[in-house]
Amino acid sequence: MKNLSSFLVLFLISGVGGFDLVIDDIPDELENLIDLEIDGFPSGSKARKGRYQRSTSDWGYVGDLVEDDDKIGLYSYKVQSTITSRLANTMIQAKMVNNAKRPQPIMFDVQVPKGAFIDNFTMDINGITFTSHIREKSEARKMYAQAKAKGKAAGIVRSNALDMENFQTEVNVPPGMRIQFQLHYHEMIRRKLSSYEHVISVKPGRLAKHMEVDVRIIEPQGLRYVHVPNSLGDHFDGITTISKGEKKAHVSFKPTMAQQRKCPKCSSTAVDGNFVVQYDVNRETTGGELEIFNGYFIHFFAPENLDPLPKNILFVIDVSGSMWGLKMKQTIEAMKAILSELRAADQFSLIDFNHNVRCWRDNLVSATPSQVEDAKKYIQTIHPNGGTNINEALLRATFILNEAKSLGMLDPNSVSMIVLVSDGDPTVGELKLTTIQKNVKQSIKDEFSLFCLGIGFDVDYDFLQRIATDNRGMAQRIFGNQETSLQMKNFYNQVSTPLLKKIQFNYPQESVSDVTQSSFHNYFGGSEIVVAGKVDTENLQHLESVVTATAANAELVMETLRDVEELDGFMKKDKFADPEFTRKLWAYLTVNQMMAERNAAPTAALKRNITKSILQMSLDHHIVTPFTAMLIENAEKDEIMLADQPKDPRKGCCPGTLGLTPNAPNNNKGIPAWANVTAVPVSFMPEQRSPPVSSLSINRVDNDPHFIIHLPKSQRNICFNINSEPGKILNLVSDPGTGVVVNGQLIGAKKAENNKLNTYFGKIGFYFKKKGLKVEITTETITLKDGSYAITLTWADTGHIIRKQLLISVKKESNVTITVGEEMSFMVLLHRVWKKHPVNVDFLGIYIPPENQFSPAAHGLIGQFVSEPEVSIHHQTPGQAPEKPQAIMEVKGNKFTVTRGVQKDYRTDRVLGTDVPCWFVHSSGKGFIDGHYRDYLVPHLYSFMKKP
C-alpha cells in the first residue's frame, strides 16, 4: 500500500479533549513525495508530477463542485442524528477533494457539544482507511513508541479539555486526491425550560454539492411537539421539513447548492451556525417514567404540577475594568429584567466587586416592589474599573447566606443560591484557583447552590464549571455580543423556579444495581432528573410497586413503569432506534458522576480508586476520557497516531497545532534571531550612545512595568515607568494600518509595600485583525483564537502553533515568540516566582523589535515610536548618586529633566537580567509619550486605542 506517513494530520478536540498531532521521523525515501505545508509554511521537497492519481472510490460524478480560490471542493457534507429516549447519536461526514496543482491542507472542523463522548473517528484517504480504537493511556503510548522505533511515521496527538468544543482535523493533501472524514459522538439531551433541545453545529465552510442534516426522534413516552427554530437565519426559511407521528419524528434539512449561497452569484455558503431541534414528551401526572431495556433501567423524573418554592438569592456581579462597554450594558439590562421577575416570597441582595467588594444590602431583603426598584437604581450606577477579586466576593456572599440561616431568617422550605457573573480570572487577592475553590466549598458546606455565568471568550470557564459543580450548581458560558442580556435571562429562568429540594430516589435492592446518582439537591421547573442502573428482569414486580421519590417539601410520588414487553417490541421494530440506548445512557451518567466524585475526593487513595473505575468504564464503553487514549491506525496497523489527553486539563500539552516539521528538530526554526540573543555585558557609559547590539536594540516592557524604548537613529534607550491599577489594560501598539493591536492587562502584587502596590503584566493580548486571529498569553496558558476555533498550550510545553502564516513558538517555562511572516515578531517572557512568596506574583514581559513593519499610523505606548522623534539631551549634571547623572531632554516640543540609570533585559538571564543603560523619564513618561498615560487605557484586551 502507499505509505501515508508523509501526510501531516492535525487533530483538535476540546470539551471532550482537544487533539494536536506531531509527525516526526519520516523515512528519508518518502521525503520527495510531497511538500509538507502547515497553513502556508512549506517544508520538505516538492511533489513529483503524476505520483498521485485521482481516487477511484465510489463517490459518483463529482463535477459541478464550487471551489474557492484554494481549489478545494466539498462534494458532500452530511449530518445524521438519531435520538432514542434522550440519547442522541450523531455522525458528521465530509467528502472533499484537492483540485489544485499543489499539495495543500484540507480541514475538517466541527463543534462537538460540551460533555459529548466521541465514539469513533475515521479518515479515508484515496481508499486507505484510518480508524480509531480506545486504549489505556500507557498501553497506547507503548504501541506508539514501538511503531516509532521501527521507523514508521507515527505521530503523537496530545489533547486538553477546554470549553471550546472544536474537533479539527487538518491533512496536507497532494493534488487530485480525495479525502473523507467521519466523526461519531453521542450525548444525553438535557431538558431546559420545558423543552429538550438538540443542537448540531453545521459549519461546512464552503458550498457543498450535497448538503444534508437528518434528525430522527424516537421517544416511547410519546411526542408532545417537535419544533425547529430558524436558527440558521431567514435565508433558509421553509427548507426544513418535519414529519411527526405519535412516538416518532423525522426532521430533514437539504438545501440545494443554490439555496446554500449567500447571494445568487456568491461562491460562499450561508450555512454557518447551529441547527436546532426542540421537542418535549408526554408525561403522566406523577411526572415519573421508568424505561427498562436490555438489562438496564432509565428513570426520567420531571413533575410540573407543583407550586414554586421561595428562594434566597444573592447576585454577585463582576464590575472590573474588563466588563467595560457592551458587557456591562447588557449585564445591567439583564439584571433589571431578572430583578423584576423575583416573586414576593423571595429574598435577595446584590454584591458587585472589582478589586474591592461592595454590598447593596449587608443582608437579605424581601423582594418587595420598593426594594426591587432600589436594587435596579443601584445596578444602574455601576461603572466598571479595577481588578477582579473573585475569592472575597464569593466568601462575602456565602457569609450573608450562612448568617441568615443561623439567625433563623430563612424559610425551611426555601432554596438558597448564589449567581456569579464574571468575565475574567482573579487578578487581586487570592489568585490560586484551587484555593478559591476550596475556600468556597468549605464556606457553602453543601447548604446551598452556586451558579456561574462566564461572559466572553477570555473567562476561565473550566474553573467556573468546577466550582459550580462542586457546590451543587452549574455553569454556562455567555458569549459577549448583542444577545448577552437574553442569554443571561434564559440561564436565570432555568434556576428561577425551584419545585423540590433534597430529593431521594428509592429503588429495591433485589431488583437493581449500579445505580447512578440517586439524591439531588434541587429540582427546578422545566428541567428533568435522570437516574439509570442495571436491572434484574426477573424481579420487575418490585420495581413497579416500590420505586418512590421523596423530597423535603413533597409527599411520596409513585413512578410509572413502562411496559417492558411493549417497549421491547417498539424498539426492535424501529430500524433507526439505538438498541444500546439504555446501556449508553447508564455509562454516560456513570462516567460523568465518577468524574465529579473524583474532583471532590478528599484523599489521594479515594481519588486513585475512582480513577481506576473511570478507566475501566472508558475501555468497556469506548469512551475517550483523561485516562484513555485514542489510537488512530490503518488496517495493516503499521501507520499509528496517538490521541493522548492529559489527566489534568490545565497541565501538560494542550490542544494546538504543534507544528514540528519532520526531520527538523530544531526548536528555534522560524524564531527571529533577536529572540535568541546571547548575553552581552554592558558597562555604564554616561555620555556614550547605547551600543547597537541585538541584546539592546529592542523595545521592551518588563517588571512592574518598566518601559525601554530604543531609538535606532540616535542609538539611545529611553526609559519610563507606568504606575496604574490592577485590572487596567494598557495599549502598547495600536496600528490601524496593519490591523495589529498589542495590549497588556495589569495584575497587582499580593500586598502593598511602602504604601505602594506594584503592578505587572499578567495577561497580554495580540489582535491581528486582517487575519482574524487573536493571541492571549497569561502566566498559565498561550491561546490562539480564530473565531470559534481555539488552540491552547501551557507553559509546561515546548512546541509551535501555526495558523494563517502566523507562527507561535513556545519554549517551556521560558518565552513565547510570535512571528508574522517576515513583517513582524514579538517575544513574551515568563517570570515565575516562589508560589508562597508573601508579595510577588508571576508576571510577563514583552519585547518588540523596532524593525517590525508597522504603518505610519501606529500608536500606543510603544507603537508611537515607529516614527522616531528628534531627541536632544544636553546640560548633563551630577545627580545625587554618582552613577545617576541628570540632564535636560527636549522632545516633541517639551523640555524636562531626565536621569541616567540602568534597566534590565531578561531575555538571556530571567533572574538577574542584563543591564541596559538608559535615560529615565519621570512621572509615567510625561513629555516623552503623547498625552497622559491614562489616554492609553483601553476597555478590552483586543481594543484599538483612540489617539490622545
PDB file of C-alpha atoms in Angstrom, residues 445-662:
ATOM      1  CA  LYS A 445     -20.922  23.417  53.307  1.00  0.00           C
ATOM      2  CA  ASP A 446     -23.388  21.821  50.856  1.00  0.00           C
ATOM      3  CA  GLU A 447     -26.149  24.066  52.223  1.00  0.00           C
ATOM      4  CA  PHE A 448     -26.908  25.955  49.013  1.00  0.00           C
ATOM      5  CA  SER A 449     -26.019  26.109  45.321  1.00  0.00           C
ATOM      6  CA  LEU A 450     -23.603  28.198  43.274  1.00  0.00           C
ATOM      7  CA  PHE A 451     -24.421  29.027  39.641  1.00  0.00           C
ATOM      8  CA  CYS A 452     -21.814  30.684  37.428  1.00  0.00           C
ATOM      9  CA  LEU A 453     -22.174  32.750  34.276  1.00  0.00           C
ATOM     10  CA  GLY A 454     -18.915  33.232  32.370  1.00  0.00           C
ATOM     11  CA  ILE A 455     -19.071  36.122  29.921  1.00  0.00           C
ATOM     12  CA  GLY A 456     -16.929  36.172  26.783  1.00  0.00           C
ATOM     13  CA  PHE A 457     -14.060  34.066  25.445  1.00  0.00           C
ATOM     14  CA  ASP A 458     -11.447  35.261  27.971  1.00  0.00           C
ATOM     15  CA  VAL A 459     -13.076  33.825  31.081  1.00  0.00           C
ATOM     16  CA  ASP A 460     -11.658  30.649  32.642  1.00  0.00           C
ATOM     17  CA  TYR A 461     -14.823  28.676  32.053  1.00  0.00           C
ATOM     18  CA  ASP A 462     -13.304  25.393  33.238  1.00  0.00           C
ATOM     19  CA  PHE A 463     -12.760  26.946  36.674  1.00  0.00           C
ATOM     20  CA  LEU A 464     -16.315  28.307  36.819  1.00  0.00           C
ATOM     21  CA  GLN A 465     -17.661  24.900  35.837  1.00  0.00           C
ATOM     22  CA  ARG A 466     -15.612  23.120  38.513  1.00  0.00           C
ATOM     23  CA  ILE A 467     -16.565  25.496  41.300  1.00  0.00           C
ATOM     24  CA  ALA A 468     -20.273  25.385  40.322  1.00  0.00           C
ATOM     25  CA  THR A 469     -20.403  21.599  40.044  1.00  0.00           C
ATOM     26  CA  ASP A 470     -18.544  21.321  43.346  1.00  0.00           C
ATOM     27  CA  ASN A 471     -21.332  23.307  45.001  1.00  0.00           C
ATOM     28  CA  ARG A 472     -24.484  21.671  43.586  1.00  0.00           C
ATOM     29  CA  GLY A 473     -24.860  24.165  40.759  1.00  0.00           C
ATOM     30  CA  MET A 474     -23.990  24.541  37.100  1.00  0.00           C
ATOM     31  CA  ALA A 475     -22.138  26.962  34.850  1.00  0.00           C
ATOM     32  CA  GLN A 476     -22.829  28.429  31.448  1.00  0.00           C
ATOM     33  CA  ARG A 477     -20.719  30.460  29.057  1.00  0.00           C
ATOM     34  CA  ILE A 478     -22.358  33.654  27.856  1.00  0.00           C
ATOM     35  CA  PHE A 479     -20.849  34.982  24.648  1.00  0.00           C
ATOM     36  CA  GLY A 480     -20.308  38.715  24.787  1.00  0.00           C
ATOM     37  CA  ASN A 481     -22.448  40.118  21.997  1.00  0.00           C
ATOM     38  CA  GLN A 482     -25.740  41.869  21.398  1.00  0.00           C
ATOM     39  CA  GLU A 483     -27.627  38.858  22.832  1.00  0.00           C
ATOM     40  CA  THR A 484     -25.731  38.743  26.148  1.00  0.00           C
ATOM     41  CA  SER A 485     -28.763  40.067  28.016  1.00  0.00           C
ATOM     42  CA  LEU A 486     -31.087  37.439  26.515  1.00  0.00           C
ATOM     43  CA  GLN A 487     -28.618  34.622  27.270  1.00  0.00           C
ATOM     44  CA  MET A 488     -28.339  35.742  30.892  1.00  0.00           C
ATOM     45  CA  LYS A 489     -32.115  35.883  31.330  1.00  0.00           C
ATOM     46  CA  ASN A 490     -32.525  32.428  29.776  1.00  0.00           C
ATOM     47  CA  PHE A 491     -29.959  31.000  32.182  1.00  0.00           C
ATOM     48  CA  TYR A 492     -31.684  32.601  35.155  1.00  0.00           C
ATOM     49  CA  ASN A 493     -35.038  31.208  34.005  1.00  0.00           C
ATOM     50  CA  GLN A 494     -33.576  27.689  34.261  1.00  0.00           C
ATOM     51  CA  VAL A 495     -32.950  28.101  38.011  1.00  0.00           C
ATOM     52  CA  SER A 496     -35.621  30.631  38.972  1.00  0.00           C
ATOM     53  CA  THR A 497     -38.383  28.129  39.774  1.00  0.00           C
ATOM     54  CA  PRO A 498     -37.310  25.561  42.384  1.00  0.00           C
ATOM     55  CA  LEU A 499     -40.075  22.968  42.898  1.00  0.00           C
ATOM     56  CA  LEU A 500     -38.427  20.292  45.065  1.00  0.00           C
ATOM     57  CA  LYS A 501     -35.444  20.198  47.398  1.00  0.00           C
ATOM     58  CA  LYS A 502     -33.384  17.329  48.806  1.00  0.00           C
ATOM     59  CA  ILE A 503     -34.842  14.662  46.527  1.00  0.00           C
ATOM     60  CA  GLN A 504     -34.089  10.996  47.214  1.00  0.00           C
ATOM     61  CA  PHE A 505     -34.994   8.115  44.872  1.00  0.00           C
ATOM     62  CA  ASN A 506     -35.551   4.725  46.443  1.00  0.00           C
ATOM     63  CA  TYR A 507     -35.046   1.531  44.422  1.00  0.00           C
ATOM     64  CA  PRO A 508     -35.479  -2.060  45.666  1.00  0.00           C
ATOM     65  CA  GLN A 509     -32.057  -3.644  46.088  1.00  0.00           C
ATOM     66  CA  GLU A 510     -33.298  -7.048  44.930  1.00  0.00           C
ATOM     67  CA  SER A 511     -34.181  -5.578  41.514  1.00  0.00           C
ATOM     68  CA  VAL A 512     -31.465  -3.055  40.658  1.00  0.00           C
ATOM     69  CA  SER A 513     -27.701  -2.488  40.988  1.00  0.00           C
ATOM     70  CA  ASP A 514     -25.011   0.028  39.987  1.00  0.00           C
ATOM     71  CA  VAL A 515     -27.464   2.921  40.235  1.00  0.00           C
ATOM     72  CA  THR A 516     -26.125   6.321  39.231  1.00  0.00           C
ATOM     73  CA  GLN A 517     -26.692   9.349  41.449  1.00  0.00           C
ATOM     74  CA  SER A 518     -29.975   8.891  43.334  1.00  0.00           C
ATOM     75  CA  SER A 519     -30.075  12.015  45.528  1.00  0.00           C
ATOM     76  CA  PHE A 520     -30.367  15.582  44.261  1.00  0.00           C
ATOM     77  CA  HIS A 521     -30.196  18.950  45.990  1.00  0.00           C
ATOM     78  CA  ASN A 522     -32.884  20.716  43.964  1.00  0.00           C
ATOM     79  CA  TYR A 523     -35.307  20.175  41.122  1.00  0.00           C
ATOM     80  CA  PHE A 524     -36.209  23.206  39.003  1.00  0.00           C
ATOM     81  CA  GLY A 525     -39.338  23.573  36.920  1.00  0.00           C
ATOM     82  CA  GLY A 526     -38.883  22.816  33.238  1.00  0.00           C
ATOM     83  CA  SER A 527     -35.879  20.525  33.793  1.00  0.00           C
ATOM     84  CA  GLU A 528     -35.567  16.766  34.278  1.00  0.00           C
ATOM     85  CA  ILE A 529     -33.747  14.408  36.631  1.00  0.00           C
ATOM     86  CA  VAL A 530     -32.396  11.213  35.053  1.00  0.00           C
ATOM     87  CA  VAL A 531     -31.260   8.149  37.028  1.00  0.00           C
ATOM     88  CA  ALA A 532     -30.013   4.891  35.489  1.00  0.00           C
ATOM     89  CA  GLY A 533     -28.893   1.479  36.647  1.00  0.00           C
ATOM     90  CA  LYS A 534     -28.698  -2.212  35.892  1.00  0.00           C
ATOM     91  CA  VAL A 535     -31.842  -4.266  36.431  1.00  0.00           C
ATOM     92  CA  ASP A 536     -32.716  -7.880  37.212  1.00  0.00           C
ATOM     93  CA  THR A 537     -35.517  -8.557  34.730  1.00  0.00           C
ATOM     94  CA  GLU A 538     -36.801 -11.489  36.806  1.00  0.00           C
ATOM     95  CA  ASN A 539     -37.772  -9.159  39.663  1.00  0.00           C
ATOM     96  CA  LEU A 540     -39.582  -6.404  37.767  1.00  0.00           C
ATOM     97  CA  GLN A 541     -42.622  -6.609  40.060  1.00  0.00           C
ATOM     98  CA  HIS A 542     -40.556  -4.967  42.793  1.00  0.00           C
ATOM     99  CA  LEU A 543     -39.774  -2.002  40.553  1.00  0.00           C
ATOM    100  CA  GLU A 544     -43.418  -1.456  39.680  1.00  0.00           C
ATOM    101  CA  SER A 545     -44.602  -1.338  43.288  1.00  0.00           C
ATOM    102  CA  VAL A 546     -41.667   0.000  45.323  1.00  0.00           C
ATOM    103  CA  VAL A 547     -39.918   2.763  43.364  1.00  0.00           C
ATOM    104  CA  THR A 548     -40.585   6.101  45.067  1.00  0.00           C
ATOM    105  CA  ALA A 549     -39.209   9.605  45.179  1.00  0.00           C
ATOM    106  CA  THR A 550     -39.113  11.653  48.372  1.00  0.00           C
ATOM    107  CA  ALA A 551     -38.414  15.332  48.846  1.00  0.00           C
ATOM    108  CA  ALA A 552     -38.144  17.655  51.841  1.00  0.00           C
ATOM    109  CA  ASN A 553     -41.252  19.549  50.756  1.00  0.00           C
ATOM    110  CA  ALA A 554     -43.412  16.919  48.995  1.00  0.00           C
ATOM    111  CA  GLU A 555     -45.281  13.662  49.567  1.00  0.00           C
ATOM    112  CA  LEU A 556     -44.194  10.332  48.081  1.00  0.00           C
ATOM    113  CA  VAL A 557     -44.513  10.151  44.324  1.00  0.00           C
ATOM    114  CA  MET A 558     -45.304   6.771  42.708  1.00  0.00           C
ATOM    115  CA  GLU A 559     -43.461   6.147  39.425  1.00  0.00           C
ATOM    116  CA  THR A 560     -44.907   4.747  36.221  1.00  0.00           C
ATOM    117  CA  LEU A 561     -43.267   1.631  34.784  1.00  0.00           C
ATOM    118  CA  ARG A 562     -43.261   1.471  31.004  1.00  0.00           C
ATOM    119  CA  ASP A 563     -44.446  -1.999  29.943  1.00  0.00           C
ATOM    120  CA  VAL A 564     -41.244  -3.947  29.266  1.00  0.00           C
ATOM    121  CA  GLU A 565     -42.614  -6.153  26.501  1.00  0.00           C
ATOM    122  CA  GLU A 566     -44.292  -3.210  24.807  1.00  0.00           C
ATOM    123  CA  LEU A 567     -41.064  -1.194  24.904  1.00  0.00           C
ATOM    124  CA  ASP A 568     -39.031  -4.176  23.689  1.00  0.00           C
ATOM    125  CA  GLY A 569     -41.321  -4.686  20.716  1.00  0.00           C
ATOM    126  CA  PHE A 570     -41.430  -0.986  19.891  1.00  0.00           C
ATOM    127  CA  MET A 571     -37.645  -0.627  19.873  1.00  0.00           C
ATOM    128  CA  LYS A 572     -36.955  -3.750  17.835  1.00  0.00           C
ATOM    129  CA  LYS A 573     -39.441  -2.723  15.149  1.00  0.00           C
ATOM    130  CA  ASP A 574     -37.749   0.627  14.509  1.00  0.00           C
ATOM    131  CA  LYS A 575     -34.626   0.268  12.366  1.00  0.00           C
ATOM    132  CA  PHE A 576     -33.358   3.710  13.447  1.00  0.00           C
ATOM    133  CA  ALA A 577     -33.695   3.156  17.220  1.00  0.00           C
ATOM    134  CA  ASP A 578     -30.436   2.558  19.068  1.00  0.00           C
ATOM    135  CA  PRO A 579     -30.729  -0.887  20.733  1.00  0.00           C
ATOM    136  CA  GLU A 580     -27.963   0.127  23.130  1.00  0.00           C
ATOM    137  CA  PHE A 581     -29.587   3.372  24.314  1.00  0.00           C
ATOM    138  CA  THR A 582     -30.104   2.254  27.938  1.00  0.00           C
ATOM    139  CA  ARG A 583     -26.543   0.979  28.282  1.00  0.00           C
ATOM    140  CA  LYS A 584     -25.070   4.123  26.728  1.00  0.00           C
ATOM    141  CA  LEU A 585     -27.189   6.420  28.905  1.00  0.00           C
ATOM    142  CA  TRP A 586     -26.157   4.484  32.017  1.00  0.00           C
ATOM    143  CA  ALA A 587     -22.469   4.681  31.014  1.00  0.00           C
ATOM    144  CA  TYR A 588     -22.786   8.384  30.158  1.00  0.00           C
ATOM    145  CA  LEU A 589     -24.311   9.229  33.553  1.00  0.00           C
ATOM    146  CA  THR A 590     -21.949   6.943  35.472  1.00  0.00           C
ATOM    147  CA  VAL A 591     -18.744   8.338  33.966  1.00  0.00           C
ATOM    148  CA  ASN A 592     -19.871  11.928  34.482  1.00  0.00           C
ATOM    149  CA  GLN A 593     -20.802  11.178  38.084  1.00  0.00           C
ATOM    150  CA  MET A 594     -17.452   9.482  38.765  1.00  0.00           C
ATOM    151  CA  MET A 595     -15.553  12.405  37.230  1.00  0.00           C
ATOM    152  CA  ALA A 596     -17.377  14.783  39.595  1.00  0.00           C
ATOM    153  CA  GLU A 597     -16.701  12.478  42.564  1.00  0.00           C
ATOM    154  CA  ARG A 598     -13.027  12.302  41.643  1.00  0.00           C
ATOM    155  CA  ASN A 599     -12.728  16.089  41.590  1.00  0.00           C
ATOM    156  CA  ALA A 600     -14.227  16.254  45.094  1.00  0.00           C
ATOM    157  CA  ALA A 601     -12.372  13.234  46.542  1.00  0.00           C
ATOM    158  CA  PRO A 602     -10.871  14.205  49.952  1.00  0.00           C
ATOM    159  CA  THR A 603      -7.992  11.681  49.835  1.00  0.00           C
ATOM    160  CA  ALA A 604      -5.457  10.562  47.269  1.00  0.00           C
ATOM    161  CA  ALA A 605      -6.341   6.905  47.852  1.00  0.00           C
ATOM    162  CA  LEU A 606     -10.017   7.508  47.079  1.00  0.00           C
ATOM    163  CA  LYS A 607      -9.092   9.524  44.001  1.00  0.00           C
ATOM    164  CA  ARG A 608      -6.935   6.620  42.735  1.00  0.00           C
ATOM    165  CA  ASN A 609      -9.759   4.130  43.205  1.00  0.00           C
ATOM    166  CA  ILE A 610     -12.210   6.363  41.328  1.00  0.00           C
ATOM    167  CA  THR A 611      -9.656   6.826  38.560  1.00  0.00           C
ATOM    168  CA  LYS A 612      -9.393   3.054  38.120  1.00  0.00           C
ATOM    169  CA  SER A 613     -13.180   2.802  37.843  1.00  0.00           C
ATOM    170  CA  ILE A 614     -13.330   5.592  35.244  1.00  0.00           C
ATOM    171  CA  LEU A 615     -10.581   3.895  33.231  1.00  0.00           C
ATOM    172  CA  GLN A 616     -12.415   0.572  33.204  1.00  0.00           C
ATOM    173  CA  MET A 617     -15.687   2.243  32.194  1.00  0.00           C
ATOM    174  CA  SER A 618     -13.871   4.084  29.404  1.00  0.00           C
ATOM    175  CA  LEU A 619     -12.437   0.880  27.985  1.00  0.00           C
ATOM    176  CA  ASP A 620     -15.642  -1.114  28.397  1.00  0.00           C
ATOM    177  CA  HIS A 621     -17.793   1.514  26.674  1.00  0.00           C
ATOM    178  CA  HIS A 622     -15.296   3.011  24.173  1.00  0.00           C
ATOM    179  CA  ILE A 623     -15.224   6.487  25.736  1.00  0.00           C
ATOM    180  CA  VAL A 624     -12.362   8.993  25.496  1.00  0.00           C
ATOM    181  CA  THR A 625     -11.564  10.311  28.993  1.00  0.00           C
ATOM    182  CA  PRO A 626      -8.446  11.900  30.545  1.00  0.00           C
ATOM    183  CA  PHE A 627      -7.272   8.364  31.425  1.00  0.00           C
ATOM    184  CA  THR A 628      -7.512   6.782  27.992  1.00  0.00           C
ATOM    185  CA  ALA A 629      -6.000   7.490  24.611  1.00  0.00           C
ATOM    186  CA  MET A 630      -7.336   7.020  21.087  1.00  0.00           C
ATOM    187  CA  LEU A 631      -5.172   5.126  18.633  1.00  0.00           C
ATOM    188  CA  ILE A 632      -5.767   6.074  15.005  1.00  0.00           C
ATOM    189  CA  GLU A 633      -4.351   3.499  12.600  1.00  0.00           C
ATOM    190  CA  ASN A 634      -4.706   1.933   9.171  1.00  0.00           C
ATOM    191  CA  ALA A 635      -5.889  -1.621   8.508  1.00  0.00           C
ATOM    192  CA  GLU A 636      -2.346  -3.016   8.436  1.00  0.00           C
ATOM    193  CA  LYS A 637      -1.659  -1.287  11.791  1.00  0.00           C
ATOM    194  CA  ASP A 638       1.700  -0.050  10.544  1.00  0.00           C
ATOM    195  CA  GLU A 639       0.641   3.606  10.490  1.00  0.00           C
ATOM    196  CA  ILE A 640      -0.250   4.689  14.031  1.00  0.00           C
ATOM    197  CA  MET A 641      -1.195   8.029  15.529  1.00  0.00           C
ATOM    198  CA  LEU A 642      -1.850   8.593  19.214  1.00  0.00           C
ATOM    199  CA  ALA A 643      -4.564  10.812  20.662  1.00  0.00           C
ATOM    200  CA  ASP A 644      -3.444  11.451  24.218  1.00  0.00           C
ATOM    201  CA  GLN A 645      -5.355  13.561  26.731  1.00  0.00           C
ATOM    202  CA  PRO A 646      -3.533  14.666  29.935  1.00  0.00           C
ATOM    203  CA  LYS A 647      -5.168  13.828  33.257  1.00  0.00           C
ATOM    204  CA  ASP A 648      -5.205  17.430  34.402  1.00  0.00           C
ATOM    205  CA  PRO A 649      -6.710  19.604  31.658  1.00  0.00           C
ATOM    206  CA  ARG A 650      -4.752  22.622  32.910  1.00  0.00           C
ATOM    207  CA  LYS A 651      -1.365  20.897  32.745  1.00  0.00           C
ATOM    208  CA  GLY A 652       0.759  19.160  30.190  1.00  0.00           C
ATOM    209  CA  CYS A 653       0.368  19.645  26.492  1.00  0.00           C
ATOM    210  CA  CYS A 654      -2.653  21.460  25.406  1.00  0.00           C
ATOM    211  CA  PRO A 655      -4.786  21.473  22.300  1.00  0.00           C
ATOM    212  CA  GLY A 656      -2.955  23.083  19.484  1.00  0.00           C
ATOM    213  CA  THR A 657      -1.230  22.545  16.219  1.00  0.00           C
ATOM    214  CA  LEU A 658       2.242  21.589  17.403  1.00  0.00           C
ATOM    215  CA  GLY A 659       3.763  22.234  14.017  1.00  0.00           C
ATOM    216  CA  LEU A 660       7.119  20.496  14.372  1.00  0.00           C
ATOM    217  CA  THR A 661       8.262  19.751  10.843  1.00  0.00           C
ATOM    218  CA  PRO A 662       9.664  16.286  10.023  1.00  0.00           C
TER     219      PRO A 662
END
